[in-house]
PDB file of C-alpha atoms in Angstrom:
ATOM      1  CA  UNK A   4     144.297  70.689 136.988  1.00 49.00           C
ATOM      2  CA  UNK A   5     142.367  69.245 134.241  1.00 51.00           C
ATOM      3  CA  UNK A   6     143.301  69.128 130.190  1.00 53.00           C
ATOM      4  CA  UNK A   7     142.018  71.488 127.728  1.00 54.00           C
ATOM      5  CA  UNK A   8     141.503  68.805 125.846  1.00 57.00           C
ATOM      6  CA  UNK A   9     139.953  66.560 128.556  1.00 55.00           C
ATOM      7  CA  UNK A  10     135.998  66.082 128.076  1.00 57.00           C
ATOM      8  CA  UNK A  11     133.562  68.335 130.406  1.00 56.00           C
ATOM      9  CA  UNK A  12     131.125  67.690 132.926  1.00 58.00           C
ATOM     10  CA  UNK A  13     128.341  69.955 132.591  1.00 52.00           C
ATOM     11  CA  UNK A  14     126.625  70.556 135.269  1.00 57.00           C
ATOM     12  CA  UNK A  15     123.092  71.119 135.647  1.00 56.00           C
ATOM     13  CA  UNK A  16     122.736  74.327 135.159  1.00 54.00           C
ATOM     14  CA  UNK A  17     124.795  74.131 131.915  1.00 54.00           C
ATOM     15  CA  UNK A  18     122.760  71.789 129.966  1.00 55.00           C
ATOM     16  CA  UNK A  19     120.377  73.224 127.420  1.00 54.00           C
ATOM     17  CA  UNK A  20     117.136  71.068 125.786  1.00 55.00           C
ATOM     18  CA  UNK A  21     117.567  70.688 121.718  1.00 58.00           C
ATOM     19  CA  UNK A  22     113.933  69.702 120.104  1.00 60.00           C
ATOM     20  CA  UNK A  23     113.815  66.848 117.803  1.00 62.00           C
ATOM     21  CA  UNK A  24     113.641  68.523 114.347  1.00 56.00           C
ATOM     22  CA  UNK A  25     110.495  66.251 113.592  1.00 61.00           C
ATOM     23  CA  UNK A  26     108.871  69.091 116.770  1.00 60.00           C
ATOM     24  CA  UNK A  27     109.901  71.612 115.168  1.00 59.00           C
ATOM     25  CA  UNK A  28     107.932  74.116 112.357  1.00 57.00           C
ATOM     26  CA  UNK A  29     111.223  74.230 110.731  1.00 54.00           C
ATOM     27  CA  UNK A  30     110.435  71.421 108.286  1.00 54.00           C
ATOM     28  CA  UNK A  31     107.694  73.122 106.887  1.00 55.00           C
ATOM     29  CA  UNK A  32     109.534  76.969 106.951  1.00 52.00           C
ATOM     30  CA  UNK A  33     112.521  75.134 105.215  1.00 51.00           C
ATOM     31  CA  UNK A  34     110.383  72.772 103.346  1.00 55.00           C
ATOM     32  CA  UNK A  35     111.072  73.534  99.480  1.00 55.00           C
ATOM     33  CA  UNK A  36     108.229  72.399  96.362  1.00 55.00           C
ATOM     34  CA  UNK A  37     111.098  70.486  93.699  1.00 59.00           C
ATOM     35  CA  UNK A  38     108.360  69.059  91.419  1.00 62.00           C
ATOM     36  CA  UNK A  39     107.039  72.647  90.785  1.00 59.00           C
ATOM     37  CA  UNK A  40     108.485  74.811  87.793  1.00 63.00           C
ATOM     38  CA  UNK A  41     110.648  77.411  88.610  1.00 64.00           C
ATOM     39  CA  UNK A  42     108.344  81.107  88.118  1.00 66.00           C
ATOM     40  CA  UNK A  43     110.564  83.528  85.384  1.00 68.00           C
ATOM     41  CA  UNK A  44     110.821  87.043  86.344  1.00 64.00           C
ATOM     42  CA  UNK A  45     107.784  87.966  84.843  1.00 69.00           C
ATOM     43  CA  UNK A  46     105.772  85.344  86.699  1.00 75.00           C
ATOM     44  CA  UNK A  47     107.333  85.575  90.220  1.00 77.00           C
ATOM     45  CA  UNK A  48     106.256  89.635  89.732  1.00 76.00           C
ATOM     46  CA  UNK A  49     102.341  88.543  89.275  1.00 79.00           C
ATOM     47  CA  UNK A  50     103.084  85.865  91.721  1.00 79.00           C
ATOM     48  CA  UNK A  51     103.545  89.250  94.621  1.00 80.00           C
ATOM     49  CA  UNK A  52     101.613  91.808  92.514  1.00 83.00           C
ATOM     50  CA  UNK A  53      98.202  89.263  93.833  1.00 86.00           C
ATOM     51  CA  UNK A  54      99.185  89.396  96.885  1.00 86.00           C
ATOM     52  CA  UNK A  55      99.863  92.818  97.506  1.00 86.00           C
ATOM     53  CA  UNK A  56      96.539  94.279  98.849  1.00 90.00           C
ATOM     54  CA  UNK A  57      98.177  98.214  97.365  1.00 89.00           C
ATOM     55  CA  UNK A  58      98.334  96.477  93.749  1.00 89.00           C
ATOM     56  CA  UNK A  59      94.409  94.799  94.448  1.00 91.00           C
ATOM     57  CA  UNK A  60      92.766  98.048  95.631  1.00 93.00           C
ATOM     58  CA  UNK A  61      94.371 100.271  93.160  1.00 92.00           C
ATOM     59  CA  UNK A  62      93.731  97.755  89.983  1.00 93.00           C
ATOM     60  CA  UNK A  63      90.141  97.201  91.270  1.00 94.00           C
ATOM     61  CA  UNK A  64      89.672 101.128  91.256  1.00 94.00           C
ATOM     62  CA  UNK A  65      91.452 101.814  87.925  1.00 93.00           C
ATOM     63  CA  UNK A  66      88.621  98.879  86.595  1.00 94.00           C
ATOM     64  CA  UNK A  67      86.054 100.596  88.347  1.00 94.00           C
ATOM     65  CA  UNK A  68      87.489 104.000  86.958  1.00 93.00           C
ATOM     66  CA  UNK A  69      87.335 102.548  83.007  1.00 93.00           C
ATOM     67  CA  UNK A  70      84.160 101.246  83.543  1.00 94.00           C
ATOM     68  CA  UNK A  71      83.077 104.236  84.640  1.00 92.00           C
ATOM     69  CA  UNK A  72      84.399 106.538  81.459  1.00 91.00           C
ATOM     70  CA  UNK A  73      83.473 103.612  79.020  1.00 91.00           C
ATOM     71  CA  UNK A  74      79.638 103.182  80.204  1.00 92.00           C
ATOM     72  CA  UNK A  75      79.047 106.579  82.162  1.00 90.00           C
ATOM     73  CA  UNK A  76      75.475 106.258  81.462  1.00 87.00           C
ATOM     74  CA  UNK A  77      74.885 103.599  83.296  1.00 90.00           C
ATOM     75  CA  UNK A  78      75.278 105.259  86.895  1.00 90.00           C
ATOM     76  CA  UNK A  79      72.993 108.597  85.738  1.00 87.00           C
ATOM     77  CA  UNK A  80      70.053 110.135  83.914  1.00 85.00           C
ATOM     78  CA  UNK A  81      70.941 113.480  83.396  1.00 85.00           C
ATOM     79  CA  UNK A  82      72.825 114.963  80.634  1.00 85.00           C
ATOM     80  CA  UNK A  83      75.790 116.451  81.830  1.00 86.00           C
ATOM     81  CA  UNK A  84      75.848 119.148  78.894  1.00 83.00           C
ATOM     82  CA  UNK A  85      72.195 120.232  79.886  1.00 85.00           C
ATOM     83  CA  UNK A  86      71.788 122.977  82.496  1.00 77.00           C
ATOM     84  CA  UNK A  87      68.496 123.869  84.346  1.00 78.00           C
ATOM     85  CA  UNK A  88      68.882 127.348  86.079  1.00 79.00           C
ATOM     86  CA  UNK A  89      65.442 126.579  87.963  1.00 75.00           C
ATOM     87  CA  UNK A  90      67.471 124.156  90.008  1.00 76.00           C
ATOM     88  CA  UNK A  91      71.153 126.204  90.337  1.00 77.00           C
ATOM     89  CA  UNK A  92      73.749 125.557  93.295  1.00 76.00           C
ATOM     90  CA  UNK A  93      71.377 122.938  94.872  1.00 78.00           C
ATOM     91  CA  UNK A  94      72.266 121.100  97.614  1.00 78.00           C
ATOM     92  CA  UNK A  95      72.870 117.010  97.376  1.00 79.00           C
ATOM     93  CA  UNK A  96      69.141 115.540  97.473  1.00 73.00           C
ATOM     94  CA  UNK A  97      65.761 116.485  95.237  1.00 73.00           C
ATOM     95  CA  UNK A  98      66.965 114.047  92.648  1.00 75.00           C
ATOM     96  CA  UNK A  99      70.584 115.033  92.431  1.00 79.00           C
ATOM     97  CA  UNK A 100      73.207 112.966  94.061  1.00 76.00           C
ATOM     98  CA  UNK A 101      75.414 115.359  94.921  1.00 84.00           C
ATOM     99  CA  UNK A 102      73.493 118.447  94.113  1.00 82.00           C
ATOM    100  CA  UNK A 103      74.280 120.859  90.992  1.00 83.00           C
ATOM    101  CA  UNK A 104      76.040 123.546  90.331  1.00 82.00           C
ATOM    102  CA  UNK A 105      75.707 127.550  89.590  1.00 80.00           C
ATOM    103  CA  UNK A 106      74.751 127.003  85.645  1.00 82.00           C
ATOM    104  CA  UNK A 107      71.945 124.001  86.941  1.00 82.00           C
ATOM    105  CA  UNK A 108      74.421 120.954  85.727  1.00 86.00           C
ATOM    106  CA  UNK A 109      74.430 117.355  87.759  1.00 86.00           C
ATOM    107  CA  UNK A 110      77.591 117.195  89.699  1.00 87.00           C
ATOM    108  CA  UNK A 111      77.433 113.353  89.226  1.00 89.00           C
ATOM    109  CA  UNK A 112      76.818 113.284  85.744  1.00 89.00           C
ATOM    110  CA  UNK A 113      79.687 115.682  85.231  1.00 90.00           C
ATOM    111  CA  UNK A 114      82.318 113.445  87.430  1.00 91.00           C
ATOM    112  CA  UNK A 115      81.118 110.125  85.626  1.00 91.00           C
ATOM    113  CA  UNK A 116      81.359 112.090  82.072  1.00 92.00           C
ATOM    114  CA  UNK A 117      84.778 113.586  83.318  1.00 90.00           C
ATOM    115  CA  UNK A 118      86.260 110.446  83.853  1.00 91.00           C
ATOM    116  CA  UNK A 119      85.871 109.737  80.003  1.00 90.00           C
ATOM    117  CA  UNK A 120      88.268 112.498  79.409  1.00 88.00           C
ATOM    118  CA  UNK A 121      90.757 112.414  81.830  1.00 89.00           C
ATOM    119  CA  UNK A 122      92.048 108.824  80.996  1.00 92.00           C
ATOM    120  CA  UNK A 123      91.695 109.066  77.354  1.00 91.00           C
ATOM    121  CA  UNK A 124      93.974 112.022  77.467  1.00 91.00           C
ATOM    122  CA  UNK A 125      96.274 110.119  80.064  1.00 91.00           C
ATOM    123  CA  UNK A 126      95.826 106.700  78.459  1.00 93.00           C
ATOM    124  CA  UNK A 127      97.074 107.952  74.684  1.00 94.00           C
ATOM    125  CA  UNK A 128      99.985 110.365  76.338  1.00 93.00           C
ATOM    126  CA  UNK A 129     101.594 107.910  78.384  1.00 93.00           C
ATOM    127  CA  UNK A 130     101.336 105.779  74.933  1.00 94.00           C
ATOM    128  CA  UNK A 131     102.978 108.078  72.900  1.00 94.00           C
ATOM    129  CA  UNK A 132     105.149 109.345  75.776  1.00 94.00           C
ATOM    130  CA  UNK A 133     106.280 106.098  76.226  1.00 93.00           C
ATOM    131  CA  UNK A 134     107.086 105.194  72.417  1.00 94.00           C
ATOM    132  CA  UNK A 135     108.891 108.550  71.850  1.00 94.00           C
ATOM    133  CA  UNK A 136     111.078 107.535  75.035  1.00 93.00           C
ATOM    134  CA  UNK A 137     111.525 103.777  74.224  1.00 92.00           C
ATOM    135  CA  UNK A 138     113.021 104.793  71.088  1.00 92.00           C
ATOM    136  CA  UNK A 139     115.175 107.601  71.880  1.00 92.00           C
ATOM    137  CA  UNK A 140     116.249 106.243  74.911  1.00 91.00           C
ATOM    138  CA  UNK A 141     117.022 102.291  73.705  1.00 90.00           C
ATOM    139  CA  UNK A 142     118.818 103.873  70.449  1.00 89.00           C
ATOM    140  CA  UNK A 143     120.825 105.653  72.699  1.00 89.00           C
ATOM    141  CA  UNK A 144     122.521 104.029  75.042  1.00 87.00           C
ATOM    142  CA  UNK A 145     122.721 100.671  73.361  1.00 86.00           C
ATOM    143  CA  UNK A 146     124.248 102.555  69.894  1.00 86.00           C
ATOM    144  CA  UNK A 147     126.682 104.867  72.295  1.00 82.00           C
ATOM    145  CA  UNK A 148     128.946 107.497  70.820  1.00 86.00           C
ATOM    146  CA  UNK A 149     128.574 110.297  68.447  1.00 89.00           C
ATOM    147  CA  UNK A 150     124.610 109.047  68.079  1.00 89.00           C
ATOM    148  CA  UNK A 151     124.590 109.084  72.067  1.00 88.00           C
ATOM    149  CA  UNK A 152     125.384 112.392  72.629  1.00 91.00           C
ATOM    150  CA  UNK A 153     123.167 113.976  70.156  1.00 91.00           C
ATOM    151  CA  UNK A 154     120.084 112.294  71.356  1.00 90.00           C
ATOM    152  CA  UNK A 155     121.502 112.814  74.905  1.00 90.00           C
ATOM    153  CA  UNK A 156     121.410 116.492  74.286  1.00 91.00           C
ATOM    154  CA  UNK A 157     117.794 117.112  72.559  1.00 91.00           C
ATOM    155  CA  UNK A 158     116.290 114.440  75.560  1.00 91.00           C
ATOM    156  CA  UNK A 159     118.099 117.451  78.464  1.00 91.00           C
ATOM    157  CA  UNK A 160     116.862 120.066  76.075  1.00 90.00           C
ATOM    158  CA  UNK A 161     113.193 118.685  76.309  1.00 89.00           C
ATOM    159  CA  UNK A 162     113.873 117.698  80.151  1.00 89.00           C
ATOM    160  CA  UNK A 163     114.588 121.472  80.563  1.00 88.00           C
ATOM    161  CA  UNK A 164     111.348 122.856  79.418  1.00 86.00           C
ATOM    162  CA  UNK A 165     108.481 122.881  82.451  1.00 88.00           C
ATOM    163  CA  UNK A 166     105.569 119.835  81.255  1.00 89.00           C
ATOM    164  CA  UNK A 167     102.575 122.550  81.685  1.00 88.00           C
ATOM    165  CA  UNK A 168     104.404 125.291  80.769  1.00 89.00           C
ATOM    166  CA  UNK A 169     105.671 124.027  77.080  1.00 88.00           C
ATOM    167  CA  UNK A 170     101.428 122.612  76.892  1.00 88.00           C
ATOM    168  CA  UNK A 171     100.292 126.419  77.432  1.00 88.00           C
ATOM    169  CA  UNK A 172     102.644 127.527  75.441  1.00 88.00           C
ATOM    170  CA  UNK A 173     101.606 124.660  72.465  1.00 86.00           C
ATOM    171  CA  UNK A 174      98.037 125.791  73.145  1.00 84.00           C
ATOM    172  CA  UNK A 175      98.150 129.121  72.976  1.00 81.00           C
ATOM    173  CA  UNK A 176      99.438 128.616  69.466  1.00 82.00           C
ATOM    174  CA  UNK A 177      97.246 126.512  68.372  1.00 76.00           C
ATOM    175  CA  UNK A 178      94.422 128.831  69.495  1.00 62.00           C
ATOM    176  CA  UNK A 179      91.839 126.729  68.198  1.00 64.00           C
ATOM    177  CA  UNK A 180      90.559 122.907  66.603  1.00 64.00           C
ATOM    178  CA  UNK A 181      92.226 121.167  69.614  1.00 77.00           C
ATOM    179  CA  UNK A 182      90.839 117.857  69.943  1.00 82.00           C
ATOM    180  CA  UNK A 183      91.634 114.805  73.077  1.00 84.00           C
ATOM    181  CA  UNK A 184      94.096 113.233  70.544  1.00 87.00           C
ATOM    182  CA  UNK A 185      96.045 116.409  70.390  1.00 88.00           C
ATOM    183  CA  UNK A 186      95.824 117.784  73.917  1.00 88.00           C
ATOM    184  CA  UNK A 187      96.782 113.662  74.514  1.00 91.00           C
ATOM    185  CA  UNK A 188     100.035 114.374  71.687  1.00 91.00           C
ATOM    186  CA  UNK A 189     101.026 118.307  73.202  1.00 91.00           C
ATOM    187  CA  UNK A 190     101.631 116.314  76.815  1.00 92.00           C
ATOM    188  CA  UNK A 191     103.633 113.770  74.876  1.00 93.00           C
ATOM    189  CA  UNK A 192     105.455 115.910  72.956  1.00 92.00           C
ATOM    190  CA  UNK A 193     106.630 117.581  76.822  1.00 92.00           C
ATOM    191  CA  UNK A 194     106.680 114.537  78.516  1.00 91.00           C
ATOM    192  CA  UNK A 195     108.625 111.648  77.095  1.00 92.00           C
ATOM    193  CA  UNK A 196     112.296 112.637  79.009  1.00 92.00           C
ATOM    194  CA  UNK A 197     112.119 110.823  82.201  1.00 92.00           C
ATOM    195  CA  UNK A 198     111.398 107.502  80.054  1.00 92.00           C
ATOM    196  CA  UNK A 199     114.208 108.418  77.695  1.00 92.00           C
ATOM    197  CA  UNK A 200     116.441 108.482  80.164  1.00 92.00           C
ATOM    198  CA  UNK A 201     115.404 105.446  82.111  1.00 92.00           C
ATOM    199  CA  UNK A 202     115.310 103.711  79.129  1.00 91.00           C
ATOM    200  CA  UNK A 203     119.024 104.339  78.583  1.00 91.00           C
ATOM    201  CA  UNK A 204     120.090 103.721  81.923  1.00 89.00           C
ATOM    202  CA  UNK A 205     118.226 100.088  81.731  1.00 89.00           C
ATOM    203  CA  UNK A 206     119.776  99.915  78.362  1.00 88.00           C
ATOM    204  CA  UNK A 207     123.618 100.975  79.500  1.00 87.00           C
ATOM    205  CA  UNK A 208     123.279  98.355  82.510  1.00 86.00           C
ATOM    206  CA  UNK A 209     121.534  95.580  80.236  1.00 85.00           C
ATOM    207  CA  UNK A 210     123.648  95.535  77.222  1.00 83.00           C
ATOM    208  CA  UNK A 211     126.907  94.071  78.763  1.00 81.00           C
ATOM    209  CA  UNK A 212     125.445  91.464  80.192  1.00 81.00           C
ATOM    210  CA  UNK A 213     126.803  87.847  79.114  1.00 82.00           C
ATOM    211  CA  UNK A 214     124.299  86.654  77.660  1.00 78.00           C
ATOM    212  CA  UNK A 215     124.012  89.485  75.523  1.00 78.00           C
ATOM    213  CA  UNK A 216     127.678  88.857  74.487  1.00 77.00           C
ATOM    214  CA  UNK A 217     127.020  85.416  73.698  1.00 83.00           C
ATOM    215  CA  UNK A 218     124.339  86.831  71.073  1.00 78.00           C
ATOM    216  CA  UNK A 219     127.036  89.082  69.486  1.00 76.00           C
ATOM    217  CA  UNK A 220     129.371  86.115  69.294  1.00 80.00           C
ATOM    218  CA  UNK A 221     126.662  83.938  67.697  1.00 76.00           C
ATOM    219  CA  UNK A 222     126.119  86.838  65.198  1.00 74.00           C
ATOM    220  CA  UNK A 223     123.035  88.316  65.492  1.00 73.00           C
ATOM    221  CA  UNK A 224     122.875  92.054  64.899  1.00 73.00           C
ATOM    222  CA  UNK A 225     122.672  95.051  66.473  1.00 74.00           C
ATOM    223  CA  UNK A 226     118.858  95.242  65.846  1.00 79.00           C
ATOM    224  CA  UNK A 227     118.313  91.911  66.664  1.00 79.00           C
ATOM    225  CA  UNK A 228     119.899  91.888  70.078  1.00 81.00           C
ATOM    226  CA  UNK A 229     117.952  94.800  70.889  1.00 79.00           C
ATOM    227  CA  UNK A 230     115.212  93.939  70.232  1.00 79.00           C
ATOM    228  CA  UNK A 231     115.205  90.243  71.528  1.00 80.00           C
ATOM    229  CA  UNK A 232     117.612  90.523  74.279  1.00 80.00           C
ATOM    230  CA  UNK A 233     117.726  93.754  75.756  1.00 83.00           C
ATOM    231  CA  UNK A 234     114.682  96.267  76.006  1.00 84.00           C
ATOM    232  CA  UNK A 235     112.860  92.772  77.044  1.00 83.00           C
ATOM    233  CA  UNK A 236     115.694  93.242  80.437  1.00 82.00           C
ATOM    234  CA  UNK A 237     115.011  96.605  80.538  1.00 85.00           C
ATOM    235  CA  UNK A 238     111.767  96.732  80.047  1.00 86.00           C
ATOM    236  CA  UNK A 239     110.623  97.094  83.726  1.00 85.00           C
ATOM    237  CA  UNK A 240     111.178 100.623  85.097  1.00 87.00           C
ATOM    238  CA  UNK A 241     110.017 101.780  82.147  1.00 90.00           C
ATOM    239  CA  UNK A 242     106.820 100.116  82.874  1.00 89.00           C
ATOM    240  CA  UNK A 243     107.266 101.168  86.314  1.00 88.00           C
ATOM    241  CA  UNK A 244     107.566 105.180  85.433  1.00 90.00           C
ATOM    242  CA  UNK A 245     104.878 104.839  82.335  1.00 91.00           C
ATOM    243  CA  UNK A 246     101.970 103.934  84.947  1.00 90.00           C
ATOM    244  CA  UNK A 247     102.949 107.081  87.363  1.00 89.00           C
ATOM    245  CA  UNK A 248     103.366 108.805  84.392  1.00 91.00           C
ATOM    246  CA  UNK A 249      99.294 108.265  83.021  1.00 92.00           C
ATOM    247  CA  UNK A 250      98.235 110.478  86.787  1.00 90.00           C
ATOM    248  CA  UNK A 251     101.141 113.249  85.707  1.00 92.00           C
ATOM    249  CA  UNK A 252      99.332 113.581  82.541  1.00 93.00           C
ATOM    250  CA  UNK A 253      95.687 113.184  84.146  1.00 92.00           C
ATOM    251  CA  UNK A 254      96.700 115.977  86.863  1.00 92.00           C
ATOM    252  CA  UNK A 255      98.893 118.345  83.274  1.00 91.00           C
ATOM    253  CA  UNK A 256      94.675 117.578  81.319  1.00 90.00           C
ATOM    254  CA  UNK A 257      93.338 119.056  84.724  1.00 90.00           C
ATOM    255  CA  UNK A 258      95.640 122.012  84.879  1.00 90.00           C
ATOM    256  CA  UNK A 259      95.140 123.174  81.667  1.00 88.00           C
ATOM    257  CA  UNK A 260      91.510 122.989  82.337  1.00 88.00           C
ATOM    258  CA  UNK A 261      91.395 124.793  85.085  1.00 88.00           C
ATOM    259  CA  UNK A 262      93.052 127.779  82.880  1.00 86.00           C
ATOM    260  CA  UNK A 263      90.415 127.502  80.297  1.00 82.00           C
ATOM    261  CA  UNK A 264      92.764 125.533  77.790  1.00 80.00           C
ATOM    262  CA  UNK A 265      91.386 122.391  76.487  1.00 72.00           C
ATOM    263  CA  UNK A 266      88.499 121.618  73.619  1.00 72.00           C
ATOM    264  CA  UNK A 267      85.561 122.355  76.258  1.00 72.00           C
ATOM    265  CA  UNK A 268      84.540 118.718  76.643  1.00 80.00           C
ATOM    266  CA  UNK A 269      83.506 118.141  80.263  1.00 85.00           C
ATOM    267  CA  UNK A 270      86.629 117.850  82.326  1.00 87.00           C
ATOM    268  CA  UNK A 271      86.899 117.992  86.446  1.00 90.00           C
ATOM    269  CA  UNK A 272      89.858 120.680  85.699  1.00 88.00           C
ATOM    270  CA  UNK A 273      87.159 123.079  84.316  1.00 87.00           C
ATOM    271  CA  UNK A 274      84.721 122.147  87.123  1.00 88.00           C
ATOM    272  CA  UNK A 275      87.011 122.906  89.518  1.00 88.00           C
ATOM    273  CA  UNK A 276      87.205 126.438  87.942  1.00 86.00           C
ATOM    274  CA  UNK A 277      83.721 127.102  87.472  1.00 84.00           C
ATOM    275  CA  UNK A 278      83.139 125.944  91.062  1.00 84.00           C
ATOM    276  CA  UNK A 279      84.916 129.060  91.876  1.00 82.00           C
ATOM    277  CA  UNK A 280      82.307 131.432  92.574  1.00 79.00           C
ATOM    278  CA  UNK A 281      80.245 129.610  94.782  1.00 75.00           C
ATOM    279  CA  UNK A 282      83.076 128.574  97.242  1.00 75.00           C
ATOM    280  CA  UNK A 283      82.211 130.621 100.020  1.00 78.00           C
ATOM    281  CA  UNK A 284      78.276 129.395  99.809  1.00 78.00           C
ATOM    282  CA  UNK A 285      79.079 125.539  98.532  1.00 77.00           C
ATOM    283  CA  UNK A 286      82.530 124.683  98.657  1.00 81.00           C
ATOM    284  CA  UNK A 287      80.963 120.966  98.141  1.00 83.00           C
ATOM    285  CA  UNK A 288      81.345 121.859  94.510  1.00 83.00           C
ATOM    286  CA  UNK A 289      84.857 122.269  94.512  1.00 85.00           C
ATOM    287  CA  UNK A 290      84.873 119.220  97.094  1.00 89.00           C
ATOM    288  CA  UNK A 291      83.213 116.822  94.678  1.00 90.00           C
ATOM    289  CA  UNK A 292      85.648 116.917  91.038  1.00 90.00           C
ATOM    290  CA  UNK A 293      89.085 117.367  93.389  1.00 91.00           C
ATOM    291  CA  UNK A 294      88.100 114.345  95.260  1.00 92.00           C
ATOM    292  CA  UNK A 295      87.107 112.230  92.206  1.00 92.00           C
ATOM    293  CA  UNK A 296      91.190 114.034  90.698  1.00 92.00           C
ATOM    294  CA  UNK A 297      92.749 112.487  93.844  1.00 92.00           C
ATOM    295  CA  UNK A 298      91.841 109.082  93.395  1.00 93.00           C
ATOM    296  CA  UNK A 299      92.289 109.008  90.053  1.00 92.00           C
ATOM    297  CA  UNK A 300      96.220 109.990  90.183  1.00 92.00           C
ATOM    298  CA  UNK A 301      96.551 108.522  93.634  1.00 92.00           C
ATOM    299  CA  UNK A 302      95.403 104.787  91.805  1.00 92.00           C
ATOM    300  CA  UNK A 303      98.137 104.841  88.943  1.00 92.00           C
ATOM    301  CA  UNK A 304     100.573 105.555  91.538  1.00 91.00           C
ATOM    302  CA  UNK A 305      99.471 102.870  94.116  1.00 91.00           C
ATOM    303  CA  UNK A 306      99.442 100.675  91.413  1.00 90.00           C
ATOM    304  CA  UNK A 307     102.992 102.432  89.707  1.00 87.00           C
ATOM    305  CA  UNK A 308     104.305 101.544  93.143  1.00 87.00           C
ATOM    306  CA  UNK A 309     102.947  98.133  93.601  1.00 87.00           C
ATOM    307  CA  UNK A 310     104.837  97.183  89.597  1.00 87.00           C
ATOM    308  CA  UNK A 311     107.695  98.808  91.197  1.00 84.00           C
ATOM    309  CA  UNK A 312     108.447  96.451  94.017  1.00 82.00           C
ATOM    310  CA  UNK A 313     107.141  93.321  91.979  1.00 82.00           C
ATOM    311  CA  UNK A 314     109.831  94.135  89.918  1.00 78.00           C
ATOM    312  CA  UNK A 315     112.630  94.941  92.239  1.00 70.00           C
ATOM    313  CA  UNK A 316     114.787  91.870  92.326  1.00 56.00           C
ATOM    314  CA  UNK A 317     115.947  93.353  96.329  1.00 58.00           C
ATOM    315  CA  UNK A 318     112.074  93.178  96.977  1.00 50.00           C
ATOM    316  CA  UNK A 319     111.813  89.636  96.067  1.00 48.00           C
ATOM    317  CA  UNK A 320     113.904  88.290  98.399  1.00 46.00           C
ATOM    318  CA  UNK A 321     112.362  90.032 101.343  1.00 47.00           C
TER     319      UNK A 321
END
């Protein structure tokens, strides 16, 4: 009878072959460059972004849209504000790339110049709402107490007001003298709440970290801690939300223009509204500005998703 501690004789069928390490790809897979400097969170995020095709595509589309908004005259010779009834409702061709509207406006020219209005309103609204939301959310989350209670209740009140509905009421009250900046300001007043809520949650998470406690023990004041330590480490989700919000504000501006509320500037929303009478005879008049709006909004949403994945620590561990 064989003892449990006696060596076992392997039969030929039980033998296993283990390749030498030099003959396997494990050495290359597990190799670590010890001479390279460690990346910061933002450096690692940038490294991941440039390798993400979603980010590259969305960034290129946004750069193209920004260039068109800045120099629309480079892409067309037509004035989008001058209509010619002699070429009313013309099909694409004959000098008009995408045809003309019922009023004789060049569709391609109006889409190009409408990019400037949409991006301007979206950018200003995003900046203003982000500033308001970060200030309110940061103070509510870091100071706490009755200040947190008051600011949280104010945020909830504005959060209960629909963005477009609130903007419609504000436009109706103003009735005239509405500029591009005024439109952006109105949208920002009703659109800062999600930034505030996200900032508050991020600040609550960061302020309990050891490095914040150590800074306080070394004599740093609350404002110093908030500005130098808490906000820089809580800003990542805010950036993602602000990027997505830009697309939301562009849609809101197009909706207001579609309803006839605006400053009369060229807009994709107003072009969609004007194309409705010709929908049966020439549906492409509605299709072109709708596609331009969809591409613009989708670009910013894709960019926000890519930035979120790059700044997510769990995503970086994949």
